Amino acid sequence: VSLTPKDIEYEILYRALTNMGNFFALNISLDPMVLEQNLVPLAHEWKHYNPRKPHIPRQGLSLTSLDGGYSGIPDLDSIREYNIDNGTNYDECSFRTPTEIFERGEAFKSLRPFFPHLGRSHLIRLNQGGYFPFHRDNVEVGIKTFRLIALLKNCGAGQFCFLYDNGRIFLEQGILYFLNTNIEHALMSFGPEATLLVLNVILSKDSVRLVMDSLKAK
Ligand SMILES: [Fe+2]
């Protein structure tokens, strides 16, 4: 089976991003204090992240979902396993309806330029001992999305660890980064409520241009 023109376009767009590095900072930041305030009324909306792994203390709060709600079904589940069980065909591009906190929350204002390009996006909270084991996200030829992430709270070097491609990386809290998550990575928290933001951005010339226009170092 040969590559379609669309596969080739996606590959070139993804390559254009990784040509600038496997991870790099953007000039876009989020204020953890404002976020904290915005999240107060949603304290009960956090869902166990990937309910198939109940032993790992991880929670998620949907920023986009199928219907704009906070059920986490299936956007905070393992999409691959949910599809197998339910005969569905969801992917990172299927979850595009913003939740109210995302649309209205002051904390997310700086992300607005990306809104038209977002797929599955959420906050993740790792409690003490919470982790993601080594993995690669969405490895395929013609990958359709890329990841932007920010460490938001309790992710300092003494309580949180991001392992990436044989090493440990240190990302500045509150800063949005491009991160090539096709490279092997793992994370873990040694303290309570390490909170991070994960955005899946749908690849297009426009979304790649947005990243290029937002580089911290130009
Ligand atoms: Fe990942």
Coordinates of C-alpha atoms and ligand atoms in Angstrom, one line a residue:
V1 CA 0.0 0.0 0.0
S2 CA 1.5 3.3 -1.0
L3 CA 1.3 6.6 0.9
T4 CA -1.5 8.9 0.0
P5 CA -0.8 12.5 -0.8
K6 CA -2.5 13.3 2.6
D7 CA -0.1 10.9 4.4
I8 CA 2.8 12.7 2.8
E9 CA 1.5 16.1 3.7
Y10 CA 1.0 15.0 7.3
E11 CA 4.5 13.6 7.5
I12 CA 6.0 16.7 6.0
L13 CA 4.1 18.9 8.4
Y14 CA 5.1 16.8 11.5
R15 CA 8.7 16.8 10.2
A16 CA 8.6 20.6 9.9
L17 CA 7.9 20.7 13.7
T18 CA 10.5 18.2 14.8
N19 CA 13.1 20.0 12.6
M20 CA 13.0 22.6 15.3
G21 CA 13.6 20.1 18.0
N22 CA 11.9 17.2 19.9
F23 CA 10.7 19.7 22.5
F24 CA 10.8 23.4 22.6
A25 CA 9.1 26.3 24.4
L26 CA 6.5 28.6 22.9
N27 CA 5.9 32.2 24.0
I28 CA 2.6 31.1 25.4
S29 CA 2.1 30.7 29.1
L30 CA -0.7 29.8 31.6
D31 CA -1.1 31.3 35.0
P32 CA -1.3 28.5 37.6
M33 CA -3.0 30.8 40.2
V34 CA -5.8 31.8 37.7
L35 CA -6.2 28.1 36.8
E36 CA -6.5 27.1 40.4
Q37 CA -9.3 29.6 40.8
N38 CA -11.1 28.5 37.6
L39 CA -10.9 24.9 38.7
V40 CA -12.6 25.4 42.1
P41 CA -16.2 24.8 40.9
L42 CA -15.0 21.7 39.0
A43 CA -13.5 19.8 41.9
H44 CA -16.0 16.9 41.4
E45 CA -15.6 16.7 37.6
W46 CA -12.2 15.0 37.6
K47 CA -12.4 11.4 36.4
H48 CA -10.1 8.5 36.9
Y49 CA -7.7 8.6 33.9
N50 CA -7.9 5.3 32.0
P51 CA -10.3 3.4 34.2
R52 CA -8.8 0.2 32.9
K53 CA -5.8 1.0 35.1
P54 CA -7.5 1.6 38.5
H55 CA -4.3 1.0 40.4
I56 CA -2.5 4.1 39.0
P57 CA -3.5 7.3 40.9
R58 CA -4.2 9.5 37.8
Q59 CA -7.1 11.8 37.1
G60 CA -8.2 13.7 34.1
L61 CA -10.4 16.7 33.4
S62 CA -11.7 17.1 29.9
L63 CA -11.0 20.3 28.0
T64 CA -12.5 18.9 24.9
S65 CA -14.8 15.9 24.6
L66 CA -17.4 14.3 22.3
D67 CA -20.2 16.5 23.6
G68 CA -18.6 19.2 25.6
G69 CA -19.3 17.3 28.9
Y70 CA -17.0 16.1 31.6
S71 CA -17.9 12.4 31.6
G72 CA -14.5 11.4 30.3
I73 CA -16.1 8.7 28.2
P74 CA -14.3 7.9 26.1
D75 CA -11.9 10.8 25.9
L76 CA -10.2 9.9 29.2
D77 CA -10.2 6.2 28.6
S78 CA -7.8 4.2 26.5
I79 CA -9.2 5.2 23.0
R80 CA -7.7 2.1 21.4
E81 CA -9.2 -0.3 23.9
Y82 CA -12.5 1.5 24.0
N83 CA -12.7 1.2 20.2
I84 CA -12.0 -2.6 20.3
D85 CA -14.7 -3.1 23.0
N86 CA -17.4 -0.9 21.4
G87 CA -16.7 -1.2 17.6
T88 CA -16.1 2.5 17.4
N89 CA -13.3 4.3 15.5
Y90 CA -12.5 7.3 17.6
D91 CA -9.1 9.0 17.4
E92 CA -7.4 12.1 18.7
C93 CA -9.3 14.2 16.2
S94 CA -12.7 12.9 17.4
F95 CA -12.9 15.0 20.5
R96 CA -13.3 18.6 19.4
T97 CA -16.1 20.1 21.5
P98 CA -14.7 22.4 24.2
T99 CA -16.0 22.0 27.8
E100 CA -17.3 25.1 29.5
I101 CA -14.1 25.6 31.6
F102 CA -12.0 25.5 28.5
E103 CA -14.2 27.9 26.5
R104 CA -14.8 30.4 29.3
G105 CA -12.0 29.9 31.7
E106 CA -9.7 32.9 32.0
A107 CA -6.8 30.5 32.5
F108 CA -7.0 29.2 29.0
K109 CA -7.2 32.5 27.2
S110 CA -3.7 32.3 25.9
L111 CA -4.6 29.1 24.1
R112 CA -7.4 30.6 22.0
P113 CA -5.5 30.8 18.7
F114 CA -5.2 27.0 18.8
F115 CA -8.9 26.3 19.6
P116 CA -9.9 25.8 15.9
H117 CA -7.2 23.2 15.6
L118 CA -7.7 21.2 18.8
G119 CA -8.5 17.5 19.1
R120 CA -8.6 15.5 22.4
S121 CA -7.3 17.8 25.1
H122 CA -7.4 17.6 28.9
L123 CA -5.7 18.3 32.2
I124 CA -4.0 15.4 33.9
R125 CA -3.4 15.1 37.6
L126 CA -0.9 12.6 39.0
N127 CA -1.2 11.9 42.6
Q128 CA 1.6 10.6 44.7
G129 CA 2.9 7.5 42.9
G130 CA 1.0 8.4 39.8
Y131 CA 2.9 7.7 36.6
F132 CA 2.8 6.9 32.9
P133 CA 5.2 4.1 32.0
F134 CA 7.5 4.3 29.0
H135 CA 5.5 4.6 25.9
R136 CA 5.2 6.4 22.5
D137 CA 2.0 8.2 21.5
N138 CA 0.2 7.6 18.2
V139 CA 3.1 6.2 16.2
E140 CA 1.9 5.8 12.6
V141 CA 2.8 6.8 9.1
G142 CA 0.9 9.9 8.4
I143 CA 0.4 11.0 12.0
K144 CA -2.5 13.5 12.1
T145 CA -1.9 15.3 15.4
F146 CA 0.9 16.8 17.4
R147 CA 1.2 17.5 21.1
L148 CA 1.5 20.7 23.1
I149 CA 2.0 20.3 26.8
A150 CA 2.5 22.4 29.9
L151 CA 3.4 21.5 33.4
L152 CA 1.0 23.5 35.6
K153 CA 1.3 22.7 39.3
N154 CA 3.4 20.6 41.7
C155 CA 5.7 19.6 38.8
G156 CA 8.9 21.0 40.3
A157 CA 12.1 19.0 40.0
G158 CA 11.8 17.7 43.6
Q159 CA 8.4 16.1 43.2
F160 CA 8.0 15.3 39.6
C161 CA 10.1 13.6 36.9
F162 CA 9.8 13.6 33.1
L163 CA 11.9 11.0 31.4
Y164 CA 12.4 11.4 27.7
D165 CA 14.6 9.4 25.3
N166 CA 17.1 8.0 27.8
G167 CA 17.3 11.2 29.9
R168 CA 15.4 13.4 32.2
I169 CA 14.1 16.7 30.9
F170 CA 13.1 19.8 32.9
L171 CA 10.3 21.9 31.5
E172 CA 9.4 25.2 33.0
Q173 CA 6.1 25.3 34.8
G174 CA 3.3 27.3 33.1
I175 CA 5.1 27.4 29.7
L176 CA 3.5 25.7 26.7
Y177 CA 5.9 23.4 24.9
F178 CA 5.8 21.4 21.7
L179 CA 6.8 17.8 22.5
N180 CA 7.5 15.0 20.1
T181 CA 5.7 12.2 21.9
N182 CA 6.7 9.7 19.3
I183 CA 10.0 9.6 21.3
E184 CA 9.9 7.2 24.2
H185 CA 8.8 8.9 27.4
A186 CA 7.6 8.3 30.9
L187 CA 6.5 10.5 33.8
M188 CA 5.9 10.1 37.5
S189 CA 4.9 12.1 40.5
F190 CA 6.3 11.7 44.0
G191 CA 3.9 14.2 45.6
P192 CA 0.2 15.1 45.4
E193 CA -1.6 16.7 42.5
A194 CA 1.1 17.1 39.8
T195 CA -1.0 18.8 37.2
L196 CA -0.3 19.1 33.5
L197 CA -2.0 20.2 30.3
V198 CA -2.1 18.0 27.2
L199 CA -3.4 19.4 23.9
N200 CA -3.6 17.3 20.7
V201 CA -3.4 19.7 17.8
I202 CA -4.6 18.6 14.4
L203 CA -1.8 19.0 11.9
S204 CA -2.4 21.5 9.1
K205 CA -0.3 24.2 7.5
D206 CA -2.2 26.7 9.7
S207 CA -1.6 24.9 13.0
V208 CA 2.1 24.4 12.2
R209 CA 2.3 28.1 11.2
L210 CA 0.8 29.0 14.6
V211 CA 3.6 27.1 16.4
M212 CA 6.2 28.8 14.2
D213 CA 4.7 32.2 15.0
S214 CA 4.8 31.4 18.7
L215 CA 8.3 30.2 19.2
K216 CA 10.0 31.5 22.3
A217 CA 13.4 31.5 20.5
K218 CA 12.9 32.6 16.9
Ligands
FE1 FE 2.6 10.2 26.2

